[in-house]
Structure formats: structure tokens, C-alpha cells
């Protein structure tokens, strides 16, 4: 990977400790988030308000995440396809709730090819409508079901308060769209995606613990009969919706006439689902794992898992040998041989970028036939490791530290969730973390009061943690929090 | 792969031979092209004029092609990133030739979030301008060079005569953008991409022979000082530009102030390049390899390399065993066990889709401990192969047929290219194929006359086949053809 990000050191204004480079999480968390994104070279603001430039280091994380997600999506039997960016404005009108929900966020193309368009086209905010149109064409009989489609694409929603990765007017995502013969099949598939695809990626790839649940009516996707979510807890105790899986009932099937001939010759309306996950997941990774020294990237999605720093010219050759050994062990490794630049500044750069393992190789280390290993995902204390044990030590550390990140995040997720009984107690508890309380204690009016305090019901669960079939089930638990 | 495209048979109106399903290439080539795309379920027209829906089978080919291209792009040291879809209109104004070339094709967003935008945003037709803006920010000193970026994205150009895959208003592509310290570095890199990335993919992945060359001034990319191209010959003897690599000189560096501090402390303007390849390559694959029976997909990019047809219920189990063996050999295999549907129709479907190898398994085959192998990329004659030799036979056939496709296409490319001496002779020869003649015999005025006959100079080469440093070199050969 030599010759890549390596040559471009962010300007740290000569600082050699990150403290002075980043705002601290405690004093100004939002500012810390922005600082990390800038200093770790993850992304920049785009020229059109709310858009984002994803820089190579940030995109490298996204590529690895995409790969992991894509593999799991295909394992459910879904196939990738691609539908147009531009949707006739009239398509959105066909599903009443849908158009009402998305109209305020639409970007509209009125002119093209030097002329005004007869019908304006909107840039897809999501593709249920255009995909529904084609599902109707492609689905003839029960043989054609289930139809399981997914696409990797960009989408545009004009955001009032854009924030890099979390809420950008243009974002990258995968959006899955499926059609089924029955309500039960659709529900089963939407649920399978939530757990087997999304939760598996969040927990086992991003090392992010999540709370699965059902959204309340007011938090539901526009046009859905049920929205399921995975909610993560950020470093400052807020909630971040990591993805959603929707049961669309027959709403879009009715609007786009997606019907099929059943095995006993009846014309039936199909049942559809949609589900999506976006570049926001990278924002989640930053907020869940980052610390005052910068980013911390889980090894599974780290473009650079190990960086080997040659402290002096005379150690460059040995550093390159170490890189070869580690690459042979299947790791993604980079050598930093910029010996003409201050060592401290280079070290800080890799700390900021959250590279899991940093190996420092100086003349003294080499004389002792050893190298200094710094585990960024732990406490960054330095350990001298004999060169003969270096590869095995690093391989074990990588696995252990991936697990460590998840444990750390899980401990916080649990510790900062307080069980309460009333909305007032929930408002108090959710000022510093999450509150869980009986949904019965909230109700419509309770959701209004939470809104006044800048809080929402993030999701509903049964007491055993499973998902309710509807909001009217007794004994439902509601998770309440402030959110990004 | 069971449960994927398999359940969706295109409606062949009960026909069991493709002749009646497709127009023949000889009688109506453009119609044949459309028919193949529809019947092989590669793509559909989108709802907004000129847009395209890439269906799973077509997208499966694109994914494999992308993978092969992406690997080679990264091998040159380039990193993937992502830049915004929407570009401020003013950015395009900064490079005079660029805006002049692209203005007629722009799609413009004038309204967003329910309001009129202060400055209209255009949907990227290509990203030199927005990427130039960020290169200027990121490049400080010679240490930051070369900056090698690539993005996989969609782009929109409002086409007057759209055609699926070949010229769609929205297309998918990779666009590479690089900045270098010197003219020589930029030229060397743009040339490396043309040969090591693009030609390698065309020839060794798509099995498409290409003629590399330099575009004449009038065919050049808007804003480039040199455009290099790879031209393929379609089944009807026309030319198809498969990709381009541009030297942009200092035009965009000047427009966006991309400068760097040289090692001896001087401020210098950078030299930039850009290079792209699009979903048009899939159109090229169809046109170069397709025949009257439908598509023929090179094994390297075939989503399904082998289909095993169980003729009757009693052979399904044996068919599944064969699939397991072939998958174990690393092949992409599908079982067709739709024994309730006419065998002929199923066979025609796989022929249409151009699956390289079809294995038919009927009771009689099984009784003889054999299977019938049909090689679509050859003559589709049927051979009985003993089950014990089936896997090795198929593996060898796959490799041999990939090579065979390239030989076949190369033979046509050569046979239908005629060396001539004058523009008149070129016009005559290019009515049925390509003409090659001395560029000196054409000149500005000659290009006008070719244009009148619907022909263009596709590219210029030196007599030894290498690329000229400019158009004024003596003895240049010009390739003339009609084109898509």
C-alpha cells in the first residue's frame, strides 16, 4: 500500500499531541466529531450545501463495510440490480403517505439538454416507486415470487441540518426491495434482513452493539406498515439509527399494481418490503469507537490494520521485511518510511486515523532484535516484542482488540441505559443516556412531551427483547433517547 | 445460485427456437441488439427518457467486470474516493472548452427542499471540475504528488439519441482523476492506464480485441490536450469507443489553481489526467460476441458459467450432484430443475442468456452414466460426456472457449479492416467495416467529408502501432469507421 495515503500527512500545525488537535469529547462532542473527520482525512464538505466528499481513507472503510454487507445480502438470495437516479415526479404522487413524507426533501431537475422538461424529474430520495413500477412488469405469476432485489446507489434528501456522514443531502447506501406472495413471507424476510444481515454486520463487523426494535407510528417510514430498526449508542449517550427494514404491506403493490397469478389461478396483490443502510454507518463507527486521541477503526473494516513506522533511515529495510511477514499473514499493512518528518507527528497521525496496531522500529529496538507494538484499540501503551514473535503477537492482538471494542461499547450501552417508570423520569435519565420504560406509560401524549425535550422513542421491544407484531401488544418496553 | 434468475423465465410466447424470438443480425442489427437486451433480461428502458434499468443478469456481468477493472486500477496505485453528484453550475464555467462541450448535455437541479436554489446545481456529466477543486485543497507540496484518485459512480449526460448500454442519459462508470508534478509523469500515467488497466480488461477479461490510438483534435475530450482511446469492432463492422484516457495538461490545474511547492521551493502548476470506462462496455460485449441465437458471455464475466438442466424429475438429484462438483472446481453454476416447464423453452432461454456451458441431463444420459454438454461459445453442438470426466471437461472447455471468443473477434477485427490510400476509398471500405489510411491523406477537410458519410477518424497510430506524441508526426495511420 506504499505510495497511498502515506505521502499525505494532514497539517497538524506542528503539534505532536492530538489533545491540541481535537476538541475533547467531554467539552464539545459535535466539534470533536467534525475534528476527527477532518484530521483523520475521512471526508470534506462538498461545494453544494450538505453534500460530502468521501476521502480515500474514509472510502476505504466504506468499501470493506460494503463488501461485508453485500456478501450477507446475497446470502439471503437477493440479487443486485440498478434503477435510475431520476424518477418522474408523478411516481411519488401515487402513494399518499410516501409523497407527503418525502416532498419537503426532494431535489428536482426541471431543465435538461438545454430545455425545460415536460415533467420534472426528482432525484431518488429512495426507490420504492420506480422499483415498484418494474416489479409490476416483471412479476406475472407466483413462480416469480419472491422477487428479491438490492441496489448500491446514491440518493438525495435535502436536509435542513446536514452533518457529515450522519445526515448528508447526498448519501451512499444499499436499498433492498422485495415482493412476496403473502404478508407472512414479507414479514419473515424483512425480519431476516434485520437480524441476519444488519445486526450481524453491526455487531461482528463494526463491533457496534445495537438495540433492535419496532418504530412507533410517528417514527415509521412514509408508506410502511412497520419499520424495524437497529439503534446504537454514541459516545455521548445519544441514539443513532444504524439501518431500517420496512414492511410496506400492500401499499406500494396497490399504488403500482404489483400483482401475480396465484397457483390456483387467482389475481393477488403482492406484499413488499424495503430496507436500507447508508454511509451513516461510518458516522456510527466514529461516534461509537472514537476517543480523545481520534478515530479507532475495528480491524475488520480497517483499510490499514497495521502501520510499521521506521523511526530512522537505518531501520527502513527492517521495517519493510516486517511488512512482508505481516502481509503474508493476511493483514493489511502500510510502511511509514517518512524519516525526514518528525516521528512524533507521524505517530500522532496514525493515532488520529485509528490504525489498530502501530509498530515502531528504531535503532535501539533493532539492536535488541525487537520492535515496539502500540495497540490503539486498547490503551496505546507500548510493548517491546521480539521480532521472532512479532507476527503471531500482532495477529492475536488484532482479533483480541476487535472483540475488545465490542465489549467496551457493549458495557457503555448497558451502563448508560436506565430503566424508569414514567415519562418524567425518562426525560431526566435520557439527558445523559438512554431510558427504558413501559410503552404503556408513554402513549401519544407522552411522545409529544418527549419531543419537547428533544427526545424520541427510538424503538419498542417485548420484555424478552424480541420484536412485537404491533404496537398494541401489552407490556412493550420503549427505549427513549436524544438522537443524531 | 438456485432461487435466483432461475425462477423467472422470460415470456418467449411459447417459441422454442430463438430465430423467431430475435431479429437476425443480418437483417436488422440495431433491432437484434434491442431484442437480445430484452430477451436475455439484461436491461429495460427507464421511465425518464434515455435512462436505463439494469436487471440482475446484466448487473451480474457488470459486477464481475467492475471487480476486474477495480483490481487493476488499484494496482496502479490509485485509491477510490467519492465526490458529490451535484456540482455548482459556476464550476463548469471555469474551463472554457469544458463548459462549451458539456453545456448542451447537462441536467440541472433548480429546486430543492421546496425552494428555488440560489445557484443551480448540475448533475455531474463528469467530475474534473469538482475534483479539481479538492485537489487544489489537498495538494500542498511535491510530497503530495502524484495524487491518484478513482471513483465508481453514476453520471448524467442528456443524450439526443439514447440507446441502452451504449448511450444512456444516466450511466454507471469509473472515472479516474490524477495530478502529477510534470507533463511527462502525467503522460506516462495516462498511457499506463490505457494499456495496463483498460486494454488488459478488454482483451483478457471481455475477450474483445481493441485498437489503441490517439483521437484527432475534433474528437478530443472537452478540456483535454490529448485523448487516447481503445476502439472495438462490433458485429456489424462499426466502431465502438470502449474507454478513454485523457491528458488534461494544465488546463484544469489553471482553472482550479492546483499548484504545489516544488522540492526547490517554487510554486508550480500540476498536470492532471482523467480516464473513464462505463456500462457501455456491456454493450460492447453484446455487440462483439452476440450471435443470432442471442448473447454469448465470456466465462470471466459470466454470472452463470454453467447451467445444469434436469430434463425430468428423476434426474434432478443427479443434476444437483453435478452442480456441487462443478462449484467445488470454482465455477459459477446454476441448476435448472423447472421440469414442469417445456425443456426446449428452457434450453432456448439459456442460449439467449449466453451461458457458456449448458449441461443437459435426461434419463437416457443418466442410464449411460453420461451427460450432454453444449458449448454455447462454439457451435452449440451436443457432446455426450462420461460423468467421471465431466468436471475436467467443463473446466477445460471454459478456458478454451474464453480464448476462442477472443480469436473469433480478433479474426473479424482484422478481416474487416481494409488498408486504403484515399478518403474516397476509405468511405467505400468503411461502409462494411473499418478503413486504415495515411492520416496525411485526410486532414481537416477530409474529416469533414467523412462526417458527411456518417464516418469519423476513430484514432491515429504510428505505423508500428504505438501512440503518437501529437497529430503532426509524419506517417500516422488513421482508422476510419462508422460508429455507435
Coordinates of N, CA, C and O in Angstrom, one line a residue, chain A residues 3-5 7-9 44-48 51-56 59-60 63 70 74 77-88 91 103-114 117 121 123-124 130 134 137-138 143-144 147 149 152 154 156 158 170 172 340-341, chain B residues 3-5 7-9 44-48 51-56 59-60 63 70 74 77-88 91 103-114 117 121 123-124 130 134 137-138 143-144 147 149 152 154 156 158 170 172 340-341:
Chain A
X3 N 2.9 4.4 -1.0 CA 2.6 5.4 -2.1 C 1.1 5.8 -2.0 O 0.7 6.6 -2.8
X4 N 0.4 5.4 -1.0 CA -1.0 5.8 -0.9 C -1.1 6.9 0.1 O -0.2 7.7 0.2
X5 N -2.2 6.9 0.9 CA -2.4 8.0 1.9 C -1.1 8.4 2.6 O -0.9 9.5 2.9
X7 N 1.8 9.3 1.7 CA 2.5 10.6 1.4 C 1.9 11.8 1.8 O 2.4 12.9 1.8
X8 N 0.6 11.7 2.2 CA -0.2 12.9 2.6 C -0.4 13.0 4.1 O -1.4 12.5 4.6
X9 N 0.5 13.7 4.8 CA 0.3 14.0 6.2 C -0.7 15.2 6.4 O -0.5 16.2 5.7
X44 N -14.7 15.6 3.5 CA -14.8 17.0 3.5 C -16.2 17.4 3.1 O -17.0 16.6 2.6
X45 N -16.6 18.7 3.4 CA -17.9 19.2 3.0 C -17.8 19.4 1.5 O -16.8 19.8 1.0
X46 N -18.9 19.0 0.8 CA -18.9 19.3 -0.7 C -19.3 20.7 -1.0 O -19.7 21.4 0.0
X47 N -19.2 21.1 -2.2 CA -19.4 22.5 -2.6 C -20.9 22.9 -2.5 O -21.3 24.0 -2.1
X48 N -21.8 21.9 -2.8 CA -23.2 22.2 -2.7 C -23.6 21.9 -1.2 O -23.3 20.8 -0.7
X51 N -23.7 18.4 1.0 CA -23.1 17.2 0.3 C -21.7 16.9 0.9 O -21.2 17.7 1.7
X52 N -21.2 15.8 0.5 CA -20.0 15.2 1.2 C -19.0 14.7 0.2 O -19.4 14.0 -0.8
X53 N -17.7 15.0 0.4 CA -16.6 14.3 -0.3 C -16.1 13.3 0.6 O -15.6 13.6 1.7
X54 N -16.2 12.0 0.2 CA -15.6 10.9 1.0 C -14.2 10.7 0.5 O -13.9 10.3 -0.7
X55 N -13.2 11.0 1.4 CA -11.8 10.9 1.0 C -11.3 9.5 1.0 O -12.0 8.6 1.6
X56 N -10.2 9.2 0.4 CA -9.7 7.8 0.3 C -9.7 7.0 1.6 O -10.2 5.8 1.6
X59 N -13.3 6.3 2.4 CA -13.9 5.4 1.4 C -13.4 4.0 1.6 O -14.1 3.0 1.3
X60 N -12.1 3.9 2.0 CA -11.6 2.5 2.2 C -12.3 1.8 3.3 O -12.6 0.6 3.2
X63 N -15.7 0.7 1.7 CA -15.5 -0.4 0.8 C -15.5 -1.7 1.5 O -16.2 -2.7 1.1
X70 N -22.6 -6.7 1.5 CA -23.1 -7.3 0.2 C -23.1 -8.8 0.2 O -24.0 -9.4 -0.3
X74 N -26.5 -11.0 -0.4 CA -26.6 -12.1 -1.4 C -26.9 -13.4 -0.8 O -27.6 -14.2 -1.4
X77 N -30.4 -14.5 -0.8 CA -31.0 -14.8 -2.0 C -31.3 -13.6 -2.9 O -31.8 -13.7 -4.0
X78 N -31.0 -12.4 -2.4 CA -31.2 -11.2 -3.1 C -30.2 -11.0 -4.2 O -29.0 -11.4 -4.0
X79 N -30.6 -10.4 -5.3 CA -29.7 -10.1 -6.4 C -29.5 -8.6 -6.5 O -30.5 -7.8 -6.3
X80 N -28.3 -8.1 -6.9 CA -28.1 -6.7 -7.2 C -28.6 -6.3 -8.5 O -28.6 -7.1 -9.5
X81 N -29.1 -5.1 -8.6 CA -29.6 -4.5 -9.9 C -29.4 -3.0 -9.8 O -28.8 -2.6 -8.8
X82 N -29.7 -2.3 -10.9 CA -29.6 -0.8 -10.8 C -30.8 -0.1 -11.4 O -31.1 -0.4 -12.6
X83 N -31.4 0.8 -10.7 CA -32.5 1.5 -11.2 C -32.2 3.0 -11.3 O -31.2 3.5 -10.6
X84 N -32.9 3.7 -12.2 CA -32.4 5.1 -12.5 C -32.5 6.1 -11.3 O -33.3 6.0 -10.4
X85 N -31.5 7.0 -11.4 CA -31.4 8.1 -10.4 C -32.6 9.0 -10.5 O -33.1 9.5 -9.5
X86 N -33.1 9.3 -11.7 CA -34.2 10.2 -11.9 C -35.5 9.5 -12.0 O -35.7 8.6 -12.8
X87 N -36.5 10.0 -11.2 CA -37.8 9.4 -11.1 C -38.8 10.5 -11.5 O -38.8 11.6 -11.0
X88 N -39.8 10.1 -12.4 CA -40.8 11.1 -12.8 C -41.6 11.6 -11.5 O -41.9 10.7 -10.6
X91 N -44.6 9.7 -10.2 CA -44.5 8.4 -9.5 C -44.7 8.5 -8.0 O -45.3 7.7 -7.3
X103 N -41.8 14.8 0.0 CA -41.9 16.0 -0.8 C -40.9 17.1 -0.3 O -40.2 17.7 -1.0
X104 N -40.9 17.4 1.1 CA -40.1 18.5 1.5 C -38.6 18.3 1.3 O -37.8 19.3 1.3
X105 N -38.2 17.1 1.0 CA -36.7 16.8 0.9 C -36.3 16.6 -0.5 O -35.1 16.3 -0.8
X106 N -37.2 16.8 -1.5 CA -36.8 16.4 -2.9 C -35.9 17.4 -3.6 O -36.1 18.6 -3.4
X107 N -35.0 16.9 -4.4 CA -34.2 17.8 -5.3 C -34.8 17.5 -6.7 O -35.0 16.4 -7.1
X108 N -35.2 18.6 -7.4 CA -35.9 18.5 -8.6 C -35.1 19.0 -9.9 O -34.6 20.1 -9.9
X109 N -35.1 18.1 -10.9 CA -34.5 18.5 -12.2 C -35.6 19.1 -13.0 O -36.5 18.3 -13.4
X110 N -35.5 20.3 -13.4 CA -36.5 21.0 -14.2 C -36.0 21.2 -15.6 O -36.8 21.3 -16.6
X111 N -34.7 21.3 -15.8 CA -34.1 21.5 -17.1 C -33.1 20.5 -17.4 O -32.3 20.1 -16.6
X112 N -33.1 20.1 -18.7 CA -32.0 19.1 -19.1 C -31.9 19.2 -20.6 O -32.8 19.5 -21.3
X113 N -30.6 19.1 -21.1 CA -30.4 19.2 -22.5 C -30.7 20.5 -23.1 O -31.1 20.6 -24.2
X114 N -30.6 21.5 -22.2 CA -30.9 22.9 -22.7 C -32.4 23.3 -22.8 O -32.8 24.4 -23.1
X117 N -38.0 20.4 -18.9 CA -38.6 19.1 -19.1 C -40.1 19.2 -19.0 O -40.6 20.0 -18.3
X121 N -38.3 15.8 -13.1 CA -37.8 14.5 -12.6 C -37.2 14.8 -11.2 O -36.5 15.8 -11.0
X123 N -34.6 13.6 -8.1 CA -33.5 12.7 -7.8 C -34.0 11.8 -6.7 O -34.5 12.2 -5.7
X124 N -33.8 10.5 -6.9 CA -34.4 9.5 -5.9 C -34.0 9.8 -4.5 O -32.8 9.9 -4.2
X130 N -40.1 3.8 -8.3 CA -39.6 3.3 -9.6 C -39.4 1.8 -9.6 O -39.7 1.2 -10.6
X134 N -41.4 -1.4 -12.0 CA -40.8 -2.6 -12.7 C -41.1 -3.9 -12.1 O -41.2 -4.9 -12.8
X137 N -44.0 -5.0 -13.8 CA -43.8 -5.6 -15.1 C -43.2 -7.0 -15.1 O -43.6 -7.8 -15.9
X138 N -42.3 -7.2 -14.1 CA -41.6 -8.5 -14.1 C -42.4 -9.6 -13.4 O -42.1 -10.8 -13.6
X143 N -44.8 -18.0 -9.5 CA -43.4 -18.5 -9.8 C -42.4 -17.4 -9.7 O -41.2 -17.7 -9.5
X144 N -42.8 -16.2 -10.0 CA -41.8 -15.0 -10.0 C -41.6 -14.5 -8.6 O -40.8 -13.6 -8.4
X147 N -39.5 -11.9 -5.3 CA -38.5 -11.2 -6.1 C -37.7 -10.4 -5.1 O -38.2 -9.5 -4.4
X149 N -34.6 -8.0 -4.6 CA -33.6 -7.1 -5.3 C -32.9 -6.2 -4.3 O -33.4 -5.8 -3.3
X152 N -26.9 -0.9 -4.9 CA -25.9 0.0 -4.2 C -26.0 1.3 -5.0 O -25.8 1.3 -6.3
X154 N -26.5 6.0 -4.9 CA -26.6 7.3 -4.2 C -28.0 7.7 -4.1 O -28.9 7.3 -4.9
X156 N -30.6 11.3 -2.7 CA -30.6 12.7 -2.3 C -31.8 13.1 -1.5 O -32.9 12.9 -2.0
X158 N -32.9 16.5 0.7 CA -32.5 17.9 1.1 C -32.6 18.0 2.6 O -33.7 18.2 3.1
X170 N -26.7 14.2 -0.1 CA -26.5 13.1 -0.9 C -25.8 12.0 0.0 O -24.9 12.4 0.8
X172 N -24.6 7.6 0.2 CA -24.4 6.3 -0.5 C -25.1 5.3 0.4 O -25.0 5.4 1.6
X340 N 12.2 11.7 7.1 CA 12.6 13.1 7.0 C 11.6 14.0 7.8 O 11.7 15.2 7.9
X341 N 10.5 13.3 8.3 CA 9.5 14.1 9.0 C 9.5 13.7 10.5 O 9.8 12.6 10.8
Chain B
X3 N -32.7 -20.4 -7.0 CA -33.7 -19.4 -6.4 C -33.4 -18.0 -6.9 O -34.1 -17.1 -6.6
X4 N -32.4 -17.9 -7.8 CA -32.2 -16.5 -8.4 C -32.9 -16.5 -9.7 O -34.0 -17.0 -9.9
X5 N -32.3 -15.8 -10.7 CA -32.9 -15.6 -12.0 C -33.7 -16.8 -12.5 O -34.7 -16.7 -13.2
X7 N -36.0 -18.7 -11.5 CA -37.4 -18.8 -11.4 C -38.1 -17.9 -12.4 O -39.3 -18.1 -12.6
X8 N -37.4 -17.0 -13.0 CA -38.1 -16.1 -13.9 C -37.7 -16.3 -15.4 O -36.7 -15.9 -15.8
X9 N -38.5 -17.1 -16.0 CA -38.3 -17.4 -17.5 C -38.9 -16.2 -18.2 O -40.1 -15.8 -18.0
X44 N -33.8 -2.8 -19.1 CA -35.1 -2.2 -19.6 C -34.9 -0.7 -19.7 O -34.0 -0.1 -19.1
X45 N -35.7 0.0 -20.5 CA -35.7 1.4 -20.6 C -36.3 2.0 -19.3 O -37.2 1.4 -18.7
X46 N -35.7 3.0 -18.7 CA -36.2 3.6 -17.5 C -37.4 4.5 -17.9 O -37.6 4.8 -19.0
X47 N -38.1 5.0 -16.8 CA -39.2 5.9 -17.1 C -38.9 7.3 -17.6 O -39.6 7.8 -18.4
X48 N -37.8 7.8 -17.2 CA -37.3 9.1 -17.7 C -36.5 8.8 -19.0 O -35.6 8.0 -19.0
X51 N -33.0 6.9 -19.8 CA -32.4 6.2 -18.6 C -32.6 4.7 -18.8 O -33.3 4.2 -19.6
X52 N -31.9 3.9 -17.9 CA -31.8 2.5 -18.0 C -32.0 1.8 -16.7 O -31.4 2.2 -15.7
X53 N -32.7 0.7 -16.7 CA -32.8 -0.2 -15.6 C -31.9 -1.4 -15.9 O -32.2 -2.1 -16.9
X54 N -30.9 -1.6 -15.1 CA -30.0 -2.7 -15.3 C -30.5 -3.9 -14.5 O -30.6 -3.8 -13.3
X55 N -31.0 -4.9 -15.2 CA -31.6 -6.0 -14.5 C -30.6 -7.0 -13.9 O -29.4 -6.9 -14.2
X56 N -30.9 -7.8 -12.9 CA -29.9 -8.6 -12.2 C -28.9 -9.4 -13.1 O -27.7 -9.4 -12.8
X59 N -26.6 -6.8 -14.5 CA -25.8 -6.2 -13.4 C -24.8 -7.2 -12.9 O -23.7 -6.8 -12.5
X60 N -25.1 -8.5 -13.0 CA -24.2 -9.5 -12.6 C -22.9 -9.5 -13.4 O -21.8 -9.7 -13.0
X63 N -21.0 -6.4 -12.4 CA -20.2 -6.6 -11.1 C -18.9 -7.3 -11.3 O -17.9 -6.9 -10.7
X70 N -11.5 -2.8 -11.2 CA -11.1 -2.2 -9.9 C -9.8 -2.7 -9.4 O -8.9 -1.9 -8.9
X74 N -6.5 -0.3 -8.8 CA -5.7 -0.2 -7.6 C -4.3 -0.6 -7.7 O -3.4 0.0 -7.1
X77 N -1.8 2.1 -8.1 CA -1.6 2.9 -7.0 C -2.7 3.9 -6.7 O -2.7 4.7 -5.8
X78 N -3.8 3.9 -7.6 CA -4.9 4.8 -7.4 C -5.8 4.3 -6.2 O -5.9 3.1 -6.0
X79 N -6.4 5.3 -5.5 CA -7.3 5.0 -4.4 C -8.7 5.4 -4.8 O -8.9 6.4 -5.5
X80 N -9.7 4.7 -4.3 CA -11.1 5.1 -4.6 C -11.5 6.1 -3.6 O -11.1 6.1 -2.4
X81 N -12.4 7.0 -4.0 CA -12.9 8.0 -3.2 C -14.3 8.3 -3.8 O -14.8 7.6 -4.7
X82 N -15.1 9.3 -3.2 CA -16.4 9.6 -3.7 C -16.6 11.1 -3.6 O -16.5 11.7 -2.6
X83 N -16.9 11.7 -4.8 CA -17.2 13.1 -4.9 C -18.7 13.3 -5.2 O -19.4 12.5 -5.7
X84 N -19.2 14.5 -4.8 CA -20.7 14.7 -4.9 C -21.3 14.7 -6.3 O -20.6 15.0 -7.3
X85 N -22.5 14.2 -6.4 CA -23.3 14.1 -7.6 C -23.6 15.5 -8.2 O -23.6 15.7 -9.4
X86 N -23.8 16.4 -7.2 CA -24.3 17.8 -7.6 C -23.1 18.8 -7.6 O -22.3 18.9 -6.7
X87 N -22.9 19.5 -8.8 CA -21.8 20.4 -8.9 C -22.4 21.8 -9.2 O -23.3 22.0 -10.0
X88 N -21.8 22.8 -8.5 CA -22.3 24.2 -8.7 C -22.1 24.5 -10.2 O -21.0 24.3 -10.7
X91 N -18.8 26.1 -11.4 CA -17.6 25.3 -11.5 C -17.3 25.0 -13.0 O -16.2 25.0 -13.4
X103 N -22.2 21.8 -21.8 CA -23.4 22.5 -21.5 C -24.7 21.9 -22.2 O -25.7 21.8 -21.5
X104 N -24.6 21.5 -23.5 CA -25.8 21.0 -24.1 C -26.3 19.7 -23.5 O -27.5 19.4 -23.7
X105 N -25.5 19.1 -22.7 CA -25.9 17.7 -22.2 C -26.3 17.8 -20.7 O -26.5 16.7 -20.1
X106 N -26.3 18.9 -20.1 CA -26.4 19.0 -18.6 C -27.9 18.8 -18.1 O -28.8 19.3 -18.8
X107 N -28.0 18.1 -17.0 CA -29.3 18.1 -16.3 C -29.1 19.0 -15.1 O -28.2 18.9 -14.4
X108 N -30.1 19.9 -14.9 CA -29.9 21.0 -13.9 C -31.0 20.9 -12.8 O -32.2 20.8 -13.1
X109 N -30.5 20.9 -11.6 CA -31.4 21.0 -10.4 C -31.6 22.4 -10.0 O -30.6 23.1 -9.7
X110 N -32.8 22.9 -10.2 CA -33.1 24.3 -9.9 C -33.9 24.5 -8.6 O -33.8 25.5 -7.9
X111 N -34.6 23.4 -8.2 CA -35.3 23.5 -6.9 C -34.9 22.3 -6.0 O -34.7 21.2 -6.5
X112 N -34.9 22.6 -4.7 CA -34.6 21.5 -3.7 C -35.1 21.9 -2.4 O -35.1 23.1 -2.0
X113 N -35.6 21.0 -1.6 CA -36.1 21.3 -0.3 C -37.3 22.2 -0.4 O -37.5 23.0 0.5
X114 N -38.0 22.2 -1.5 CA -39.2 23.1 -1.6 C -38.9 24.5 -2.0 O -39.8 25.3 -2.1
X117 N -33.1 27.1 -5.7 CA -31.7 27.2 -5.3 C -31.1 28.5 -5.7 O -31.5 29.0 -6.8
X121 N -27.6 23.7 -9.5 CA -26.6 22.7 -9.4 C -26.8 21.7 -10.6 O -27.9 21.4 -10.9
X123 N -26.1 18.0 -12.4 CA -25.8 16.6 -12.1 C -24.5 16.3 -12.8 O -24.4 16.6 -14.0
X124 N -23.5 15.8 -12.2 CA -22.2 15.6 -12.8 C -22.3 14.9 -14.2 O -22.8 13.8 -14.2
X130 N -15.3 19.4 -10.0 CA -15.4 19.3 -8.6 C -14.2 18.6 -8.0 O -13.7 19.0 -6.9
X134 N -11.0 20.1 -5.1 CA -10.5 19.4 -3.9 C -9.0 19.1 -4.1 O -8.2 19.1 -3.1
X137 N -7.1 21.8 -2.8 CA -7.1 21.9 -1.3 C -6.1 20.9 -0.8 O -5.4 21.2 0.2
X138 N -6.1 19.7 -1.3 CA -5.3 18.6 -0.8 C -3.8 18.6 -1.1 O -3.0 18.1 -0.4
X143 N 5.5 16.5 -2.2 CA 5.2 15.2 -1.5 C 3.8 14.7 -1.7 O 3.6 13.5 -1.5
X144 N 2.9 15.6 -2.0 CA 1.5 15.1 -2.2 C 1.3 14.6 -3.6 O 0.1 14.2 -3.9
X147 N -1.1 12.5 -7.0 CA -2.4 12.2 -6.3 C -3.2 11.4 -7.3 O -3.6 11.9 -8.4
X149 N -6.6 9.3 -7.9 CA -7.9 9.1 -7.4 C -8.8 8.4 -8.4 O -8.6 8.6 -9.6
X152 N -16.2 5.2 -8.4 CA -17.2 4.4 -9.1 C -18.5 5.2 -8.8 O -18.8 5.4 -7.7
X154 N -22.3 7.2 -10.8 CA -23.2 7.4 -11.9 C -23.0 8.8 -12.4 O -22.4 9.7 -11.7
X156 N -24.6 11.8 -15.5 CA -25.8 12.1 -16.4 C -25.4 13.0 -17.5 O -24.8 14.1 -17.3
X158 N -27.4 14.4 -21.1 CA -28.7 14.3 -21.8 C -28.4 14.0 -23.2 O -28.0 14.8 -24.0
X170 N -28.3 8.4 -18.1 CA -27.5 8.1 -16.9 C -26.8 6.9 -17.2 O -27.3 5.9 -17.8
X172 N -23.4 4.2 -15.5 CA -22.5 3.9 -14.4 C -21.1 3.8 -15.0 O -20.9 3.4 -16.1
X340 N -41.3 -28.8 -14.8 CA -42.7 -28.6 -15.2 C -42.9 -27.7 -16.4 O -44.0 -27.4 -16.8
X341 N -41.7 -27.2 -16.8 CA -41.8 -26.3 -18.0 C -41.1 -27.0 -19.2 O -40.2 -27.8 -19.0

